[in-house]
Amino acid sequence: MKRSVMAGIISATMYAAAAAILASCTWMPEIREEGDACLTFRFLETKAGSAPDTSRFILCIRQADEGKTVYEGLYGERPPLLKVPAGTYEASVISRRFSSPDFSGPLYADQQVVVARSGETLAVTFRCTQQNCGLRFSLTDRFKSRYPGRLLVQQAEGRLEYDYGEQRTAWFFPGEARICYFDGKAENLLFRRSLEAGEIRSFTLDASADEA
């Protein structure tokens, strides 16, 4: 996953001003012990309708050196300030779990590596982009007649059956996809395509009139 560091550090001299703003909230952070830092999080604004509800995203914070998870849960349920020991952290958000091709929708995600210093509050900014790829298929009557059966789309991460009556967008990982026809006995390769993160591609499959 593409990584980039996007963080702003509020210095210790500015903490009093930040605390005054937080005082207007119903929840106040506990006093930090020496050696602790605090993390806050936000999303860069995206166009309306371009991403799902970010409150349902999964937020995960891990120590970069040990890989220990210090927080994992829904973004909307995170504490206003997350107190952590000073150190380097990997902060990530994902819109949903995605481990194999499916019909469940696009995957939005981002990951940042941040350094949290003792006594400071660090604001982590996420800029999520679509990480998977969408495929749609339109089949002509001639194709369905010539190739009765169903499509199979295969990748290293898994395979997905695409019935001829399917109308949904299928979602895959970036990389090569093998589009096959399955007649109930054998898989026959139709073509290969290289997919890129963020794209949604449509294919119309037809059969030549003179095919044997």
PDB file of N, CA and C in Angstrom, residues 85-179:
ATOM      1  N   PRO A  85       2.395   5.844  24.308  1.00  0.00           N
ATOM      2  CA  PRO A  85       3.794   6.128  24.643  1.00  0.00           C
ATOM      3  C   PRO A  85       4.481   6.792  23.455  1.00  0.00           C
ATOM      4  N   ALA A  86       5.425   7.653  23.732  1.00  0.00           N
ATOM      5  CA  ALA A  86       6.167   8.295  22.648  1.00  0.00           C
ATOM      6  C   ALA A  86       6.824   7.226  21.783  1.00  0.00           C
ATOM      7  N   GLY A  87       6.834   7.459  20.476  1.00  0.00           N
ATOM      8  CA  GLY A  87       7.430   6.487  19.563  1.00  0.00           C
ATOM      9  C   GLY A  87       6.922   6.652  18.150  1.00  0.00           C
ATOM     10  N   THR A  88       7.268   5.704  17.292  1.00  0.00           N
ATOM     11  CA  THR A  88       6.856   5.713  15.894  1.00  0.00           C
ATOM     12  C   THR A  88       5.702   4.734  15.704  1.00  0.00           C
ATOM     13  N   TYR A  89       4.672   5.186  14.973  1.00  0.00           N
ATOM     14  CA  TYR A  89       3.464   4.388  14.819  1.00  0.00           C
ATOM     15  C   TYR A  89       3.038   4.306  13.355  1.00  0.00           C
ATOM     16  N   GLU A  90       2.411   3.193  13.035  1.00  0.00           N
ATOM     17  CA  GLU A  90       1.736   3.040  11.755  1.00  0.00           C
ATOM     18  C   GLU A  90       0.242   3.221  12.003  1.00  0.00           C
ATOM     19  N   ALA A  91      -0.330   4.234  11.392  1.00  0.00           N
ATOM     20  CA  ALA A  91      -1.757   4.536  11.542  1.00  0.00           C
ATOM     21  C   ALA A  91      -2.439   4.248  10.213  1.00  0.00           C
ATOM     22  N   SER A  92      -3.476   3.422  10.235  1.00  0.00           N
ATOM     23  CA  SER A  92      -4.151   3.049   8.996  1.00  0.00           C
ATOM     24  C   SER A  92      -5.656   3.045   9.183  1.00  0.00           C
ATOM     25  N   VAL A  93      -6.358   3.296   8.086  1.00  0.00           N
ATOM     26  CA  VAL A  93      -7.818   3.181   8.049  1.00  0.00           C
ATOM     27  C   VAL A  93      -8.206   2.421   6.788  1.00  0.00           C
ATOM     28  N   ILE A  94      -9.238   1.579   6.907  1.00  0.00           N
ATOM     29  CA  ILE A  94      -9.795   0.879   5.756  1.00  0.00           C
ATOM     30  C   ILE A  94     -11.313   0.960   5.850  1.00  0.00           C
ATOM     31  N   SER A  95     -11.964   1.017   4.697  1.00  0.00           N
ATOM     32  CA  SER A  95     -13.419   1.128   4.699  1.00  0.00           C
ATOM     33  C   SER A  95     -14.092  -0.215   4.959  1.00  0.00           C
ATOM     34  N   ARG A  96     -13.389  -1.309   4.672  1.00  0.00           N
ATOM     35  CA  ARG A  96     -13.937  -2.643   4.920  1.00  0.00           C
ATOM     36  C   ARG A  96     -12.821  -3.664   4.772  1.00  0.00           C
ATOM     37  N   ARG A  97     -13.073  -4.893   5.217  1.00  0.00           N
ATOM     38  CA  ARG A  97     -12.135  -5.988   5.027  1.00  0.00           C
ATOM     39  C   ARG A  97     -12.213  -6.465   3.575  1.00  0.00           C
ATOM     40  N   PHE A  98     -11.065  -6.742   2.982  1.00  0.00           N
ATOM     41  CA  PHE A  98     -11.032  -7.199   1.592  1.00  0.00           C
ATOM     42  C   PHE A  98      -9.855  -8.154   1.442  1.00  0.00           C
ATOM     43  N   SER A  99     -10.160  -9.450   1.367  1.00  0.00           N
ATOM     44  CA  SER A  99      -9.096 -10.453   1.296  1.00  0.00           C
ATOM     45  C   SER A  99      -9.164 -11.311   0.039  1.00  0.00           C
ATOM     46  N   SER A 100     -10.276 -11.236  -0.696  1.00  0.00           N
ATOM     47  CA  SER A 100     -10.424 -11.993  -1.939  1.00  0.00           C
ATOM     48  C   SER A 100     -11.465 -11.291  -2.806  1.00  0.00           C
ATOM     49  N   PRO A 101     -11.467 -11.543  -4.119  1.00  0.00           N
ATOM     50  CA  PRO A 101     -12.440 -10.895  -5.002  1.00  0.00           C
ATOM     51  C   PRO A 101     -13.877 -11.108  -4.516  1.00  0.00           C
ATOM     52  N   ASP A 102     -14.705 -10.060  -4.633  1.00  0.00           N
ATOM     53  CA  ASP A 102     -16.088 -10.162  -4.165  1.00  0.00           C
ATOM     54  C   ASP A 102     -16.959  -9.126  -4.857  1.00  0.00           C
ATOM     55  N   PHE A 103     -18.224  -9.061  -4.427  1.00  0.00           N
ATOM     56  CA  PHE A 103     -19.187  -8.097  -4.973  1.00  0.00           C
ATOM     57  C   PHE A 103     -19.554  -7.022  -3.947  1.00  0.00           C
ATOM     58  N   SER A 104     -18.772  -6.869  -2.896  1.00  0.00           N
ATOM     59  CA  SER A 104     -19.176  -6.046  -1.749  1.00  0.00           C
ATOM     60  C   SER A 104     -18.905  -4.553  -1.900  1.00  0.00           C
ATOM     61  N   GLY A 105     -18.185  -4.138  -2.912  1.00  0.00           N
ATOM     62  CA  GLY A 105     -17.993  -2.706  -3.109  1.00  0.00           C
ATOM     63  C   GLY A 105     -16.544  -2.285  -3.074  1.00  0.00           C
ATOM     64  N   PRO A 106     -16.293  -1.008  -3.359  1.00  0.00           N
ATOM     65  CA  PRO A 106     -14.919  -0.506  -3.385  1.00  0.00           C
ATOM     66  C   PRO A 106     -14.273  -0.510  -2.005  1.00  0.00           C
ATOM     67  N   LEU A 107     -12.969  -0.549  -1.991  1.00  0.00           N
ATOM     68  CA  LEU A 107     -12.184  -0.485  -0.767  1.00  0.00           C
ATOM     69  C   LEU A 107     -11.435   0.845  -0.755  1.00  0.00           C
ATOM     70  N   TYR A 108     -11.668   1.646   0.290  1.00  0.00           N
ATOM     71  CA  TYR A 108     -10.932   2.895   0.486  1.00  0.00           C
ATOM     72  C   TYR A 108      -9.997   2.725   1.672  1.00  0.00           C
ATOM     73  N   ALA A 109      -8.787   3.249   1.551  1.00  0.00           N
ATOM     74  CA  ALA A 109      -7.815   3.051   2.622  1.00  0.00           C
ATOM     75  C   ALA A 109      -6.695   4.082   2.535  1.00  0.00           C
ATOM     76  N   ASP A 110      -5.995   4.223   3.642  1.00  0.00           N
ATOM     77  CA  ASP A 110      -4.774   5.024   3.691  1.00  0.00           C
ATOM     78  C   ASP A 110      -3.953   4.555   4.882  1.00  0.00           C
ATOM     79  N   GLN A 111      -2.659   4.804   4.821  1.00  0.00           N
ATOM     80  CA  GLN A 111      -1.767   4.455   5.927  1.00  0.00           C
ATOM     81  C   GLN A 111      -0.700   5.527   6.063  1.00  0.00           C
ATOM     82  N   GLN A 112      -0.406   5.902   7.291  1.00  0.00           N
ATOM     83  CA  GLN A 112       0.590   6.911   7.589  1.00  0.00           C
ATOM     84  C   GLN A 112       1.579   6.357   8.619  1.00  0.00           C
ATOM     85  N   VAL A 113       2.829   6.760   8.503  1.00  0.00           N
ATOM     86  CA  VAL A 113       3.838   6.482   9.528  1.00  0.00           C
ATOM     87  C   VAL A 113       4.131   7.802  10.225  1.00  0.00           C
ATOM     88  N   VAL A 114       3.932   7.837  11.540  1.00  0.00           N
ATOM     89  CA  VAL A 114       4.054   9.093  12.280  1.00  0.00           C
ATOM     90  C   VAL A 114       4.961   8.903  13.490  1.00  0.00           C
ATOM     91  N   VAL A 115       5.603   9.992  13.901  1.00  0.00           N
ATOM     92  CA  VAL A 115       6.457   9.990  15.085  1.00  0.00           C
ATOM     93  C   VAL A 115       5.777  10.827  16.161  1.00  0.00           C
ATOM     94  N   ALA A 116       5.398  10.176  17.255  1.00  0.00           N
ATOM     95  CA  ALA A 116       4.737  10.857  18.371  1.00  0.00           C
ATOM     96  C   ALA A 116       5.778  11.137  19.447  1.00  0.00           C
ATOM     97  N   ARG A 117       6.005  12.424  19.745  1.00  0.00           N
ATOM     98  CA  ARG A 117       7.036  12.814  20.707  1.00  0.00           C
ATOM     99  C   ARG A 117       6.422  13.069  22.078  1.00  0.00           C
ATOM    100  N   SER A 118       7.205  12.840  23.076  1.00  0.00           N
ATOM    101  CA  SER A 118       6.743  12.972  24.461  1.00  0.00           C
ATOM    102  C   SER A 118       6.171  14.357  24.731  1.00  0.00           C
ATOM    103  N   GLY A 119       4.965  14.401  25.323  1.00  0.00           N
ATOM    104  CA  GLY A 119       4.346  15.659  25.716  1.00  0.00           C
ATOM    105  C   GLY A 119       3.655  16.401  24.609  1.00  0.00           C
ATOM    106  N   GLU A 120       3.630  15.860  23.414  1.00  0.00           N
ATOM    107  CA  GLU A 120       3.036  16.574  22.284  1.00  0.00           C
ATOM    108  C   GLU A 120       1.774  15.877  21.781  1.00  0.00           C
ATOM    109  N   THR A 121       0.949  16.650  21.080  1.00  0.00           N
ATOM    110  CA  THR A 121      -0.244  16.114  20.432  1.00  0.00           C
ATOM    111  C   THR A 121      -0.020  16.131  18.923  1.00  0.00           C
ATOM    112  N   LEU A 122      -0.190  14.995  18.304  1.00  0.00           N
ATOM    113  CA  LEU A 122       0.081  14.838  16.878  1.00  0.00           C
ATOM    114  C   LEU A 122      -1.227  14.629  16.127  1.00  0.00           C
ATOM    115  N   ALA A 123      -1.480  15.443  15.121  1.00  0.00           N
ATOM    116  CA  ALA A 123      -2.687  15.321  14.304  1.00  0.00           C
ATOM    117  C   ALA A 123      -2.361  14.503  13.054  1.00  0.00           C
ATOM    118  N   VAL A 124      -3.018  13.358  12.905  1.00  0.00           N
ATOM    119  CA  VAL A 124      -2.793  12.468  11.766  1.00  0.00           C
ATOM    120  C   VAL A 124      -3.922  12.679  10.751  1.00  0.00           C
ATOM    121  N   THR A 125      -3.545  12.988   9.527  1.00  0.00           N
ATOM    122  CA  THR A 125      -4.524  13.259   8.476  1.00  0.00           C
ATOM    123  C   THR A 125      -4.537  12.116   7.466  1.00  0.00           C
ATOM    124  N   PHE A 126      -5.726  11.562   7.226  1.00  0.00           N
ATOM    125  CA  PHE A 126      -5.875  10.488   6.261  1.00  0.00           C
ATOM    126  C   PHE A 126      -6.463  11.026   4.963  1.00  0.00           C
ATOM    127  N   ARG A 127      -5.897  10.570   3.871  1.00  0.00           N
ATOM    128  CA  ARG A 127      -6.432  10.898   2.554  1.00  0.00           C
ATOM    129  C   ARG A 127      -6.674   9.575   1.819  1.00  0.00           C
ATOM    130  N   CYS A 128      -7.868   9.049   1.940  1.00  0.00           N
ATOM    131  CA  CYS A 128      -8.171   7.712   1.432  1.00  0.00           C
ATOM    132  C   CYS A 128      -8.424   7.724  -0.073  1.00  0.00           C
ATOM    133  N   THR A 129      -7.931   6.694  -0.731  1.00  0.00           N
ATOM    134  CA  THR A 129      -8.182   6.481  -2.148  1.00  0.00           C
ATOM    135  C   THR A 129      -8.675   5.049  -2.347  1.00  0.00           C
ATOM    136  N   GLN A 130      -9.299   4.810  -3.477  1.00  0.00           N
ATOM    137  CA  GLN A 130      -9.786   3.459  -3.773  1.00  0.00           C
ATOM    138  C   GLN A 130      -8.607   2.546  -4.060  1.00  0.00           C
ATOM    139  N   GLN A 131      -8.572   1.411  -3.384  1.00  0.00           N
ATOM    140  CA  GLN A 131      -7.445   0.491  -3.494  1.00  0.00           C
ATOM    141  C   GLN A 131      -7.721  -0.716  -4.391  1.00  0.00           C
ATOM    142  N   ASN A 132      -8.983  -1.051  -4.620  1.00  0.00           N
ATOM    143  CA  ASN A 132      -9.280  -2.207  -5.460  1.00  0.00           C
ATOM    144  C   ASN A 132      -9.789  -1.767  -6.828  1.00  0.00           C
ATOM    145  N   CYS A 133     -10.204  -2.715  -7.644  1.00  0.00           N
ATOM    146  CA  CYS A 133     -10.597  -2.441  -9.024  1.00  0.00           C
ATOM    147  C   CYS A 133     -11.951  -3.071  -9.302  1.00  0.00           C
ATOM    148  N   GLY A 134     -12.773  -2.392 -10.064  1.00  0.00           N
ATOM    149  CA  GLY A 134     -14.094  -2.907 -10.379  1.00  0.00           C
ATOM    150  C   GLY A 134     -14.185  -3.396 -11.820  1.00  0.00           C
ATOM    151  N   LEU A 135     -14.902  -4.507 -12.021  1.00  0.00           N
ATOM    152  CA  LEU A 135     -15.142  -5.041 -13.361  1.00  0.00           C
ATOM    153  C   LEU A 135     -16.632  -5.265 -13.554  1.00  0.00           C
ATOM    154  N   ARG A 136     -17.122  -4.885 -14.740  1.00  0.00           N
ATOM    155  CA  ARG A 136     -18.501  -5.165 -15.132  1.00  0.00           C
ATOM    156  C   ARG A 136     -18.471  -5.864 -16.490  1.00  0.00           C
ATOM    157  N   PHE A 137     -19.387  -6.806 -16.663  1.00  0.00           N
ATOM    158  CA  PHE A 137     -19.450  -7.539 -17.929  1.00  0.00           C
ATOM    159  C   PHE A 137     -20.858  -7.432 -18.514  1.00  0.00           C
ATOM    160  N   SER A 138     -20.900  -7.219 -19.819  1.00  0.00           N
ATOM    161  CA  SER A 138     -22.146  -7.241 -20.572  1.00  0.00           C
ATOM    162  C   SER A 138     -21.987  -8.318 -21.641  1.00  0.00           C
ATOM    163  N   LEU A 139     -22.900  -9.260 -21.682  1.00  0.00           N
ATOM    164  CA  LEU A 139     -22.796 -10.407 -22.589  1.00  0.00           C
ATOM    165  C   LEU A 139     -23.892 -10.350 -23.641  1.00  0.00           C
ATOM    166  N   THR A 140     -23.519 -10.461 -24.902  1.00  0.00           N
ATOM    167  CA  THR A 140     -24.517 -10.475 -25.968  1.00  0.00           C
ATOM    168  C   THR A 140     -25.208 -11.832 -26.000  1.00  0.00           C
ATOM    169  N   ASP A 141     -26.389 -11.861 -26.613  1.00  0.00           N
ATOM    170  CA  ASP A 141     -27.118 -13.125 -26.752  1.00  0.00           C
ATOM    171  C   ASP A 141     -26.303 -14.126 -27.568  1.00  0.00           C
ATOM    172  N   ARG A 142     -25.547 -13.616 -28.523  1.00  0.00           N
ATOM    173  CA  ARG A 142     -24.722 -14.508 -29.349  1.00  0.00           C
ATOM    174  C   ARG A 142     -23.629 -15.171 -28.516  1.00  0.00           C
ATOM    175  N   PHE A 143     -23.055 -14.410 -27.585  1.00  0.00           N
ATOM    176  CA  PHE A 143     -22.035 -14.984 -26.708  1.00  0.00           C
ATOM    177  C   PHE A 143     -22.649 -16.043 -25.791  1.00  0.00           C
ATOM    178  N   LYS A 144     -23.808 -15.737 -25.199  1.00  0.00           N
ATOM    179  CA  LYS A 144     -24.458 -16.677 -24.293  1.00  0.00           C
ATOM    180  C   LYS A 144     -24.844 -17.968 -25.016  1.00  0.00           C
ATOM    181  N   SER A 145     -25.279 -17.840 -26.265  1.00  0.00           N
ATOM    182  CA  SER A 145     -25.659 -19.015 -27.035  1.00  0.00           C
ATOM    183  C   SER A 145     -24.442 -19.851 -27.411  1.00  0.00           C
ATOM    184  N   ARG A 146     -23.380 -19.170 -27.783  1.00  0.00           N
ATOM    185  CA  ARG A 146     -22.157 -19.882 -28.204  1.00  0.00           C
ATOM    186  C   ARG A 146     -21.415 -20.470 -27.016  1.00  0.00           C
ATOM    187  N   TYR A 147     -21.458 -19.804 -25.868  1.00  0.00           N
ATOM    188  CA  TYR A 147     -20.727 -20.246 -24.681  1.00  0.00           C
ATOM    189  C   TYR A 147     -21.668 -20.380 -23.482  1.00  0.00           C
ATOM    190  N   PRO A 148     -22.557 -21.338 -23.471  1.00  0.00           N
ATOM    191  CA  PRO A 148     -23.436 -21.514 -22.301  1.00  0.00           C
ATOM    192  C   PRO A 148     -22.617 -21.933 -21.084  1.00  0.00           C
ATOM    193  N   GLY A 149     -22.889 -21.293 -19.977  1.00  0.00           N
ATOM    194  CA  GLY A 149     -22.120 -21.588 -18.761  1.00  0.00           C
ATOM    195  C   GLY A 149     -22.014 -20.349 -17.906  1.00  0.00           C
ATOM    196  N   ARG A 150     -20.805 -20.008 -17.506  1.00  0.00           N
ATOM    197  CA  ARG A 150     -20.566 -18.806 -16.704  1.00  0.00           C
ATOM    198  C   ARG A 150     -19.118 -18.368 -16.850  1.00  0.00           C
ATOM    199  N   LEU A 151     -18.861 -17.137 -16.414  1.00  0.00           N
ATOM    200  CA  LEU A 151     -17.506 -16.605 -16.425  1.00  0.00           C
ATOM    201  C   LEU A 151     -16.820 -16.874 -15.095  1.00  0.00           C
ATOM    202  N   LEU A 152     -15.507 -17.004 -15.146  1.00  0.00           N
ATOM    203  CA  LEU A 152     -14.664 -17.065 -13.959  1.00  0.00           C
ATOM    204  C   LEU A 152     -13.577 -16.013 -14.112  1.00  0.00           C
ATOM    205  N   VAL A 153     -13.400 -15.192 -13.089  1.00  0.00           N
ATOM    206  CA  VAL A 153     -12.315 -14.219 -13.100  1.00  0.00           C
ATOM    207  C   VAL A 153     -11.339 -14.649 -12.015  1.00  0.00           C
ATOM    208  N   GLN A 154     -10.093 -14.879 -12.412  1.00  0.00           N
ATOM    209  CA  GLN A 154      -9.104 -15.451 -11.515  1.00  0.00           C
ATOM    210  C   GLN A 154      -7.956 -14.488 -11.255  1.00  0.00           C
ATOM    211  N   GLN A 155      -7.511 -14.469 -10.005  1.00  0.00           N
ATOM    212  CA  GLN A 155      -6.322 -13.738  -9.601  1.00  0.00           C
ATOM    213  C   GLN A 155      -5.542 -14.594  -8.611  1.00  0.00           C
ATOM    214  N   ALA A 156      -4.332 -14.166  -8.286  1.00  0.00           N
ATOM    215  CA  ALA A 156      -3.538 -14.905  -7.306  1.00  0.00           C
ATOM    216  C   ALA A 156      -4.238 -14.942  -5.958  1.00  0.00           C
ATOM    217  N   GLU A 157      -5.014 -13.874  -5.641  1.00  0.00           N
ATOM    218  CA  GLU A 157      -5.684 -13.785  -4.341  1.00  0.00           C
ATOM    219  C   GLU A 157      -6.989 -14.570  -4.274  1.00  0.00           C
ATOM    220  N   GLY A 158      -7.459 -15.069  -5.406  1.00  0.00           N
ATOM    221  CA  GLY A 158      -8.703 -15.811  -5.396  1.00  0.00           C
ATOM    222  C   GLY A 158      -9.423 -15.713  -6.731  1.00  0.00           C
ATOM    223  N   ARG A 159     -10.578 -16.314  -6.799  1.00  0.00           N
ATOM    224  CA  ARG A 159     -11.365 -16.325  -8.032  1.00  0.00           C
ATOM    225  C   ARG A 159     -12.813 -15.997  -7.714  1.00  0.00           C
ATOM    226  N   LEU A 160     -13.518 -15.504  -8.728  1.00  0.00           N
ATOM    227  CA  LEU A 160     -14.917 -15.115  -8.538  1.00  0.00           C
ATOM    228  C   LEU A 160     -15.727 -15.583  -9.733  1.00  0.00           C
ATOM    229  N   GLU A 161     -16.851 -16.255  -9.442  1.00  0.00           N
ATOM    230  CA  GLU A 161     -17.754 -16.676 -10.506  1.00  0.00           C
ATOM    231  C   GLU A 161     -18.670 -15.522 -10.884  1.00  0.00           C
ATOM    232  N   TYR A 162     -18.894 -15.364 -12.167  1.00  0.00           N
ATOM    233  CA  TYR A 162     -19.729 -14.282 -12.684  1.00  0.00           C
ATOM    234  C   TYR A 162     -20.800 -14.900 -13.571  1.00  0.00           C
ATOM    235  N   ASP A 163     -21.986 -15.111 -12.990  1.00  0.00           N
ATOM    236  CA  ASP A 163     -23.094 -15.708 -13.744  1.00  0.00           C
ATOM    237  C   ASP A 163     -23.555 -14.763 -14.850  1.00  0.00           C
ATOM    238  N   TYR A 164     -24.126 -15.312 -15.892  1.00  0.00           N
ATOM    239  CA  TYR A 164     -24.527 -14.515 -17.045  1.00  0.00           C
ATOM    240  C   TYR A 164     -25.606 -13.491 -16.702  1.00  0.00           C
ATOM    241  N   GLY A 165     -26.367 -13.732 -15.658  1.00  0.00           N
ATOM    242  CA  GLY A 165     -27.398 -12.776 -15.266  1.00  0.00           C
ATOM    243  C   GLY A 165     -26.930 -11.758 -14.238  1.00  0.00           C
ATOM    244  N   GLU A 166     -25.649 -11.803 -13.883  1.00  0.00           N
ATOM    245  CA  GLU A 166     -25.120 -10.905 -12.843  1.00  0.00           C
ATOM    246  C   GLU A 166     -25.077  -9.460 -13.330  1.00  0.00           C
ATOM    247  N   GLN A 167     -25.561  -8.538 -12.490  1.00  0.00           N
ATOM    248  CA  GLN A 167     -25.579  -7.121 -12.833  1.00  0.00           C
ATOM    249  C   GLN A 167     -24.635  -6.292 -11.949  1.00  0.00           C
ATOM    250  N   ARG A 168     -24.137  -6.882 -10.878  1.00  0.00           N
ATOM    251  CA  ARG A 168     -23.304  -6.137  -9.942  1.00  0.00           C
ATOM    252  C   ARG A 168     -21.878  -5.954 -10.466  1.00  0.00           C
ATOM    253  N   THR A 169     -21.192  -4.966  -9.896  1.00  0.00           N
ATOM    254  CA  THR A 169     -19.772  -4.772 -10.178  1.00  0.00           C
ATOM    255  C   THR A 169     -18.979  -5.746  -9.316  1.00  0.00           C
ATOM    256  N   ALA A 170     -18.025  -6.427  -9.929  1.00  0.00           N
ATOM    257  CA  ALA A 170     -17.144  -7.333  -9.199  1.00  0.00           C
ATOM    258  C   ALA A 170     -15.858  -6.591  -8.855  1.00  0.00           C
ATOM    259  N   TRP A 171     -15.307  -6.878  -7.662  1.00  0.00           N
ATOM    260  CA  TRP A 171     -14.150  -6.119  -7.169  1.00  0.00           C
ATOM    261  C   TRP A 171     -12.940  -7.028  -7.009  1.00  0.00           C
ATOM    262  N   PHE A 172     -11.792  -6.522  -7.504  1.00  0.00           N
ATOM    263  CA  PHE A 172     -10.569  -7.310  -7.556  1.00  0.00           C
ATOM    264  C   PHE A 172      -9.371  -6.495  -7.072  1.00  0.00           C
ATOM    265  N   PHE A 173      -8.271  -7.202  -6.867  1.00  0.00           N
ATOM    266  CA  PHE A 173      -7.020  -6.563  -6.492  1.00  0.00           C
ATOM    267  C   PHE A 173      -6.324  -6.005  -7.735  1.00  0.00           C
ATOM    268  N   PRO A 174      -5.492  -4.985  -7.583  1.00  0.00           N
ATOM    269  CA  PRO A 174      -4.667  -4.549  -8.712  1.00  0.00           C
ATOM    270  C   PRO A 174      -3.764  -5.697  -9.164  1.00  0.00           C
ATOM    271  N   GLY A 175      -3.495  -5.749 -10.445  1.00  0.00           N
ATOM    272  CA  GLY A 175      -2.665  -6.819 -10.982  1.00  0.00           C
ATOM    273  C   GLY A 175      -3.382  -7.549 -12.103  1.00  0.00           C
ATOM    274  N   GLU A 176      -2.830  -8.663 -12.520  1.00  0.00           N
ATOM    275  CA  GLU A 176      -3.400  -9.399 -13.646  1.00  0.00           C
ATOM    276  C   GLU A 176      -4.656 -10.159 -13.246  1.00  0.00           C
ATOM    277  N   ALA A 177      -5.633 -10.126 -14.132  1.00  0.00           N
ATOM    278  CA  ALA A 177      -6.859 -10.916 -13.973  1.00  0.00           C
ATOM    279  C   ALA A 177      -7.034 -11.763 -15.223  1.00  0.00           C
ATOM    280  N   ARG A 178      -7.413 -13.023 -15.017  1.00  0.00           N
ATOM    281  CA  ARG A 178      -7.665 -13.956 -16.116  1.00  0.00           C
ATOM    282  C   ARG A 178      -9.166 -14.161 -16.235  1.00  0.00           C
ATOM    283  N   ILE A 179      -9.729 -13.788 -17.366  1.00  0.00           N
ATOM    284  CA  ILE A 179     -11.163 -13.944 -17.591  1.00  0.00           C
ATOM    285  C   ILE A 179     -11.366 -15.232 -18.379  1.00  0.00           C
TER     286      ILE A 179
END
